[in-house]
Short mmCIF file of C-alpha atoms in Angstrom, two decimals:
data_model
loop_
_atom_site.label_atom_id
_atom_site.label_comp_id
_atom_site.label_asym_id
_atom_site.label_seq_id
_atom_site.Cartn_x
_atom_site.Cartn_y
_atom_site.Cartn_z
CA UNK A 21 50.63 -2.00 -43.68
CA UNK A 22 52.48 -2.18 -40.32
CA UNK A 23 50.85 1.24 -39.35
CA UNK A 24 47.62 0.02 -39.81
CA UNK A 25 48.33 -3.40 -37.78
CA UNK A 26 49.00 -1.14 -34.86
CA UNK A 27 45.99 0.82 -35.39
CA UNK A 28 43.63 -2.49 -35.38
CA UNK A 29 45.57 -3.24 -32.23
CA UNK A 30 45.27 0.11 -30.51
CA UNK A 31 41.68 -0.71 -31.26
CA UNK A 32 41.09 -3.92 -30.44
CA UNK A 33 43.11 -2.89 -26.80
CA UNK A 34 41.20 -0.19 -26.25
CA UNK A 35 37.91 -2.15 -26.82
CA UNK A 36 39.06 -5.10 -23.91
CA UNK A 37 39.99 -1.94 -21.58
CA UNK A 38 36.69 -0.50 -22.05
CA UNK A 39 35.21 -4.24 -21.64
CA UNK A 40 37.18 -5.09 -18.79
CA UNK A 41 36.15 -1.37 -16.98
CA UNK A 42 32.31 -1.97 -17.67
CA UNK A 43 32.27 -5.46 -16.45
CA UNK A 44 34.25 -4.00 -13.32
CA UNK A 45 31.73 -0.90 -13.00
CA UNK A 46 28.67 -3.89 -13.04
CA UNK A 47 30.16 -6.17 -10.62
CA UNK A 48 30.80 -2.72 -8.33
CA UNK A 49 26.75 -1.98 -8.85
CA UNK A 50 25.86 -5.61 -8.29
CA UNK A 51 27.89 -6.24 -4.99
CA UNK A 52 26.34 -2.26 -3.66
CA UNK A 53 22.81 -3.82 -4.37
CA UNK A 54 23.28 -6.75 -3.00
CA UNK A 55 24.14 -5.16 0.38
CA UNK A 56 22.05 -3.01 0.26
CA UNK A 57 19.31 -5.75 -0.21
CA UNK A 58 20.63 -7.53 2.43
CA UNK A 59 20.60 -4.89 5.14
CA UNK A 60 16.94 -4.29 4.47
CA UNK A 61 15.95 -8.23 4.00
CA UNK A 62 17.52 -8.86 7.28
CA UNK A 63 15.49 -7.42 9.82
CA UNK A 64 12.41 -9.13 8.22
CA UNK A 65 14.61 -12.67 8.12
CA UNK A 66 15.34 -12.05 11.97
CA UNK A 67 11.59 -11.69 12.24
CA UNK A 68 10.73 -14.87 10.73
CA UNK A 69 13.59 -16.24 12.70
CA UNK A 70 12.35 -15.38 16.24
CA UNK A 71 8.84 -16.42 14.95
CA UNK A 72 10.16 -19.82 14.83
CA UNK A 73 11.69 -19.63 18.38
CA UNK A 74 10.32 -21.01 21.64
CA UNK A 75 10.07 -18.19 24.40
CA UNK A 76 12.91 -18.76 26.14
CA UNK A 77 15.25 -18.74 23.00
CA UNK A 78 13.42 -15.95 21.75
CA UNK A 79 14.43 -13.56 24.62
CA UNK A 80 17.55 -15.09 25.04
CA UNK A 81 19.60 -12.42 22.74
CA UNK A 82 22.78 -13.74 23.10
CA UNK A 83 21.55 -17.64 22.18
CA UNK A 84 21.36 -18.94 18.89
CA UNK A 85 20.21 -17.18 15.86
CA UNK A 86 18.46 -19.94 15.03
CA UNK A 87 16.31 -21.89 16.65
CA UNK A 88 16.56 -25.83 17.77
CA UNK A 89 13.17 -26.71 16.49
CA UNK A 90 11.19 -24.96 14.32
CA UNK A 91 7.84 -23.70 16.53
CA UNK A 92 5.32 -23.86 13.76
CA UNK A 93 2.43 -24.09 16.64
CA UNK A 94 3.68 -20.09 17.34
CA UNK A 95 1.46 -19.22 14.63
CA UNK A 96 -1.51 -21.55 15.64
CA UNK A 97 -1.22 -20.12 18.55
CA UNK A 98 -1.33 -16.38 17.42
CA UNK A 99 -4.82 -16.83 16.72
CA UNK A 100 -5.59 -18.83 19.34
CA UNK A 101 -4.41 -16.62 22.41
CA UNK A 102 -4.16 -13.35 21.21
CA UNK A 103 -7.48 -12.13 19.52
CA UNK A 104 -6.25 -12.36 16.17
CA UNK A 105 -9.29 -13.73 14.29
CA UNK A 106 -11.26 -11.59 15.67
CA UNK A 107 -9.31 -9.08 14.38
CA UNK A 108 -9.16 -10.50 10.66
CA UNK A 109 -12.58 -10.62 10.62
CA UNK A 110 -12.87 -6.31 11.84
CA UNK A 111 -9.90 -5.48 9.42
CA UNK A 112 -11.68 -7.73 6.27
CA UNK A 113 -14.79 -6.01 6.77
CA UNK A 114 -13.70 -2.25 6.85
CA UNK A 115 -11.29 -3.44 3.65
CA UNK A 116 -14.03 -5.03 1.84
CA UNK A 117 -16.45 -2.03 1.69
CA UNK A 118 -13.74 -0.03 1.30
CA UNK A 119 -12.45 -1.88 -1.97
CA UNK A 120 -15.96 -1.09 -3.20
CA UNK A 121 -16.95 2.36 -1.65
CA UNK A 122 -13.34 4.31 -2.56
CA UNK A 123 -12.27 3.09 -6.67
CA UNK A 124 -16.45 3.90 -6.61
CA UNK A 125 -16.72 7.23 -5.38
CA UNK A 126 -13.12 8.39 -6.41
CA UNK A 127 -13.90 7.94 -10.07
CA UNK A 128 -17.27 9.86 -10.20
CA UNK A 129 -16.09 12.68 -8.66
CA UNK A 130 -12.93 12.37 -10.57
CA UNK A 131 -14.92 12.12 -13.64
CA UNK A 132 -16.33 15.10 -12.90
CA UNK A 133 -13.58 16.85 -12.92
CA UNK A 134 -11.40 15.58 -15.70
CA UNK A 135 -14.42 15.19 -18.10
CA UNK A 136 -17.96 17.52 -17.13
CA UNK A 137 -17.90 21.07 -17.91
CA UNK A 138 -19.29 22.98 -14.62
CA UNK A 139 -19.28 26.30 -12.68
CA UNK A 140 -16.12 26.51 -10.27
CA UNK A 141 -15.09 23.15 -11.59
CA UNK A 142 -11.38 24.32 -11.30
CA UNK A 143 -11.88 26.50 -7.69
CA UNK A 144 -13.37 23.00 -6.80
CA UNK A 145 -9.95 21.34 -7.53
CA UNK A 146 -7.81 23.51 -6.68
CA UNK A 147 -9.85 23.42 -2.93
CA UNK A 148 -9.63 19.43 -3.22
CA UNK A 149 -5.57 19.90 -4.05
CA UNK A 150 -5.14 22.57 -1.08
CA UNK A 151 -6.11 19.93 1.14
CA UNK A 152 -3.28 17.11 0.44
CA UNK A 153 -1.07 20.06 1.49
CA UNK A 154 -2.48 19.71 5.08
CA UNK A 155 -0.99 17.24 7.95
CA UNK A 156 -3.09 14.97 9.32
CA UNK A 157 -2.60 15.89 12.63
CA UNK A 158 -4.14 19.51 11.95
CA UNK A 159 -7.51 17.40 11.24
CA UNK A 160 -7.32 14.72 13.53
CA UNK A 161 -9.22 16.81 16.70
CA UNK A 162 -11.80 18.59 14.32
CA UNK A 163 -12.50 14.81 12.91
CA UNK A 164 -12.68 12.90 16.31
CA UNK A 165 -15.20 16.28 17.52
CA UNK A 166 -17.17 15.67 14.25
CA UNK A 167 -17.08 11.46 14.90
CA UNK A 168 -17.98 11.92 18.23
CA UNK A 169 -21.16 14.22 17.95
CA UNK A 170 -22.31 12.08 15.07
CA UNK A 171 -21.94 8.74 17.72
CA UNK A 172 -19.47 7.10 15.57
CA UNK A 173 -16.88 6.28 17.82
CA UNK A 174 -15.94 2.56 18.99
CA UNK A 175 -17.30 1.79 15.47
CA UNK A 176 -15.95 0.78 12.37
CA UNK A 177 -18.20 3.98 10.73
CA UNK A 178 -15.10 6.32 11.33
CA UNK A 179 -13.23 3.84 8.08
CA UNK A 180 -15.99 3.68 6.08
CA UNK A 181 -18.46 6.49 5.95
CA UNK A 182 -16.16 9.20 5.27
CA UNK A 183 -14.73 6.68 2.12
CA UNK A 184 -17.83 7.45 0.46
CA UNK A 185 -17.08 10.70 -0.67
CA UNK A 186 -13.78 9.67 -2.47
CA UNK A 187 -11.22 8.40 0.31
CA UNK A 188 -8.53 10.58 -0.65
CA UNK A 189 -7.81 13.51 -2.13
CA UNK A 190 -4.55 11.76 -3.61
CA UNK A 191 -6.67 9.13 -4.97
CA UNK A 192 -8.80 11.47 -6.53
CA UNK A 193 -5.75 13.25 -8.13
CA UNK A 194 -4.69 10.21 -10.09
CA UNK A 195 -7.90 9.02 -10.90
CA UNK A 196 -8.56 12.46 -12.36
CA UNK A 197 -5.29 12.65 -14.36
CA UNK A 198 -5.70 9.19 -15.73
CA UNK A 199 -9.04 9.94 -17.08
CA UNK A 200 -7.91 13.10 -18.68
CA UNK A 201 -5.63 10.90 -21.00
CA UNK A 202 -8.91 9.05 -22.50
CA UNK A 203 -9.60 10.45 -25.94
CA UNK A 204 -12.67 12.47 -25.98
CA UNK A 205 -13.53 11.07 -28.88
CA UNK A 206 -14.82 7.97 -27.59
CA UNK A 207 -17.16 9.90 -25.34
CA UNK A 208 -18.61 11.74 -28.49
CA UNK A 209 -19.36 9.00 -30.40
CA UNK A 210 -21.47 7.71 -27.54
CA UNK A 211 -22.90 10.64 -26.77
CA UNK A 212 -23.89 10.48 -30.49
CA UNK A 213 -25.52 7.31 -30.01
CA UNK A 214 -27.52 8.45 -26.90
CA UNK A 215 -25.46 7.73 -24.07
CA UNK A 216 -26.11 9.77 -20.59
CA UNK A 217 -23.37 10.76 -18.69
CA UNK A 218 -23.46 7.91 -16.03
CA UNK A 219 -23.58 5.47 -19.14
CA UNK A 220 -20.73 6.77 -20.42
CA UNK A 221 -18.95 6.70 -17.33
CA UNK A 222 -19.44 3.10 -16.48
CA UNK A 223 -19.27 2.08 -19.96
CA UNK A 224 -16.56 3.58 -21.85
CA UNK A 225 -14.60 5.56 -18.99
CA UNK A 226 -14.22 3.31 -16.20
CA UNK A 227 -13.40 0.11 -18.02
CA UNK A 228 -10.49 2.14 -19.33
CA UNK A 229 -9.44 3.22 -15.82
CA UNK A 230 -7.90 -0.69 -14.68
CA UNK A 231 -4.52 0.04 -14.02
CA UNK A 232 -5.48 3.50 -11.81
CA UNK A 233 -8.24 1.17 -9.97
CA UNK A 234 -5.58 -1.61 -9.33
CA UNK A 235 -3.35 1.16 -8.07
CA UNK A 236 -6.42 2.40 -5.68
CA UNK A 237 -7.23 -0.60 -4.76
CA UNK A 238 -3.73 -2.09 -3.45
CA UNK A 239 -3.09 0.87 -1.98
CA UNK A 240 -6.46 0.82 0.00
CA UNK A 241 -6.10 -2.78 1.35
CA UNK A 242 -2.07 -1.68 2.51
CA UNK A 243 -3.44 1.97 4.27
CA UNK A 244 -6.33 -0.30 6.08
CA UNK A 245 -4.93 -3.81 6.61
CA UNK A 246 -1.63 -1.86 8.66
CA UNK A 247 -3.54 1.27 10.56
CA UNK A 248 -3.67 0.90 13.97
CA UNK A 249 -3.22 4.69 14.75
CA UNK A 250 -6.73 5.24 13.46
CA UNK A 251 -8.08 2.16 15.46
CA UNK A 252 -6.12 3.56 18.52
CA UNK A 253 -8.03 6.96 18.36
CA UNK A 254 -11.58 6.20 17.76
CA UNK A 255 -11.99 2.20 19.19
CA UNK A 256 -11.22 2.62 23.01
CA UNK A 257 -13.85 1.37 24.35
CA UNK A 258 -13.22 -2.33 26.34
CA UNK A 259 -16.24 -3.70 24.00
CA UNK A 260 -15.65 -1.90 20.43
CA UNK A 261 -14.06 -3.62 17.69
CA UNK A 262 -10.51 -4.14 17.49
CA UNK A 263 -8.40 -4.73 13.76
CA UNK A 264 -5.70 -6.57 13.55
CA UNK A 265 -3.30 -3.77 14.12
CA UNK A 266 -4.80 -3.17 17.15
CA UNK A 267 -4.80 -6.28 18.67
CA UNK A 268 -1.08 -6.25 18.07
CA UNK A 269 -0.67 -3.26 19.68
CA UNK A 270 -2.68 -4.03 22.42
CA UNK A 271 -0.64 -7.57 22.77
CA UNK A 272 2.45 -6.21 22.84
CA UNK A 273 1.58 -3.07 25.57
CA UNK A 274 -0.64 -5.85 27.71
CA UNK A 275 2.16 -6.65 30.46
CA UNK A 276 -0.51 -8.99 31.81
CA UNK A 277 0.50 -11.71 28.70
CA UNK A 278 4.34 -11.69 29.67
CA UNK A 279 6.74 -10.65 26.77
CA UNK A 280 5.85 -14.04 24.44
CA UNK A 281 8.18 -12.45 21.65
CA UNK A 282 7.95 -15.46 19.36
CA UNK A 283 4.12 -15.64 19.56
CA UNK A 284 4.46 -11.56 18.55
CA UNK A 285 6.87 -11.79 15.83
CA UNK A 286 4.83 -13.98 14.25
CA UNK A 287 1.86 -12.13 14.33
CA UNK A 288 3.75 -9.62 12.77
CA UNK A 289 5.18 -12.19 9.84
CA UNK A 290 1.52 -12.49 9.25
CA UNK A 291 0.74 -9.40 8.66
CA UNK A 292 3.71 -8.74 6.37
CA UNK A 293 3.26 -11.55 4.04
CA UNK A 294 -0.09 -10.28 2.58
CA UNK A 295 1.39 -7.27 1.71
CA UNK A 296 4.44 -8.82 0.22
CA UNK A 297 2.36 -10.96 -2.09
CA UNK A 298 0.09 -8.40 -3.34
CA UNK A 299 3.10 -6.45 -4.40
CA UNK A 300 4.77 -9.37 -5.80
CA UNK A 301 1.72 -9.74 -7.90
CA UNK A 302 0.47 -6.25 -8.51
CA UNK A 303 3.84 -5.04 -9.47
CA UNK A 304 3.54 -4.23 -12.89
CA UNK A 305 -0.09 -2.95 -12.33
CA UNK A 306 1.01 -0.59 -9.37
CA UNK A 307 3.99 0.99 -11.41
CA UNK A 308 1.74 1.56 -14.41
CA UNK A 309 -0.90 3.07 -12.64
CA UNK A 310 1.11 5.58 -11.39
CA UNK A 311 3.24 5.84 -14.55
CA UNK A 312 0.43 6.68 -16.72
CA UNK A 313 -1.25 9.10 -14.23
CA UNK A 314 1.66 11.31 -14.40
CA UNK A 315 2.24 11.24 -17.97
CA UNK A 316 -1.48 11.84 -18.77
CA UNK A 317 -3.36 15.01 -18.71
#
């Protein structure tokens, strides 16, 4: 009897030492995320900060972290002074068409390749998956030659045209192993009942194809709402169109405007807080999309 008292109490002190040690090991995890979290929260905090400042106490590093009075104006002011709704308007219309022309394209040619049966289908692919391999600076002279000869530069036709065969080859990739994961089956039986391919396509394939399009489609509003590099390259003419990037860039390098940090931090909460909410609320979309795509096929 004794003997097995001692065993229930081995037990039952083993079981609050392994308690005790996993409670210890979360509270370890917990306190490592929550500086890690904190280190990459707080340069975006200072942002909003500064924002908030008036000049002076914005360039004033050694002042106060925060400010006296809150400048709300700073971000009246943004688009007042520096160009920015103009810019909105550029950036809106080159994402627009974009939202349309690349989830468009992208899945007919990736239905093509995940459900027609052509010649040099797979050399096709295979070509279309060599180039993801190459850096973009490799193709950024032949492309500004090709732009320039066909008179698109210091126009927004250098962000769209070239959309309309696709986008990306990435984009084309997913889109092409999420189809493959739709039963065939579904596809016969309207082929059965008469259905063309382009019928099938828009009526059983791509209404199947959500989460992938979210996934396109968040990730195309993030590449063309935060380019400027692209802007910089082909819109340098005084009169061309500037995006929103741009006119950033070109307010922070124009020595002409002073330094006007607050007025430039918040132009730059602005055009972080889009972003932030259309992760916040395409989350669960985004990590599906890509979830499935590399599961399927």
């Amino acid at each position: 009897m004794m003997t097995e008292q001692r065993a229930i109490s081995c037990a039952v002190r083993r079981s609050e030492k392994g308690r005790g040690k996993k409670i210890c090991m979360q509270i370890a995890v917990y306190f490592l995320m929550t500086a890690i979290a904190f280190v990459l929260l707080f340069p975006y905090f200072y942002m909003i900060v500064k924002s908030l400042m008036t000049a002076e106490e914005a360039e004033n590093f050694y002042g106060s972290f925060f400010p006296a009075v809150p400048q709300f104006i700073n971000y009246v002011t943004v688009f007042r002074t520096g160009g920015y709704g103009e810019g909105i308007l550029w950036t809106m219309s080159i994402i627009l068409f974009n939202l349309v022309a690349i989830p468009f394209s992208a899945t007919l040619i990736g239905y093509s390749f995940a459900k027609l049966r052509w010649k040099g289908r797979g050399v096709m692919f295979a070509i279309m998956l060599g180039t993801m391999m190459l850096p973009s600076a490799v193709t950024q002279l032949p492309l500004y030659i090709i732009f320039s000869r066909l008179g698109f530069l210091n126009t927004i036709l250098p962000f769209t045209f070239p959309n309309l065969f696709g986008g990306s080859a990435v984009f084309i990739f997913l889109v092409v192993q999420f189809m493959r994961g739709i039963p065939i089956e579904l596809e016969n039986a309207a082929k059965i009942d008469g259905a063309n391919t382009f019928t099938r396509y828009a009526r059983i394939v791509l209404p199947l194809c959500k989460p992938i399009l979210i996934y396109v489609m968040v990730q195309v509003f993030l590449s063309y709402w935060g380019d400027y590099y692209g802007p910089l390259v082909y819109l340098t003419a005084a009169d061309a169109p500037k995006t929103l990037a741009l006119v950033l860039y070109n307010f922070v390098t124009d020595n002409s405007t002073g330094t006007k940090i607050n007025i430039l931090m918040a132009g730059a909460v602005f055009m972080s807080v889009i972003p932030t909410v259309l992760f916040g609320i395409f989350q669960k979309q985004l990590i599906e999309g890509v979830t499935m795509s590399g599961l399927k096929g």
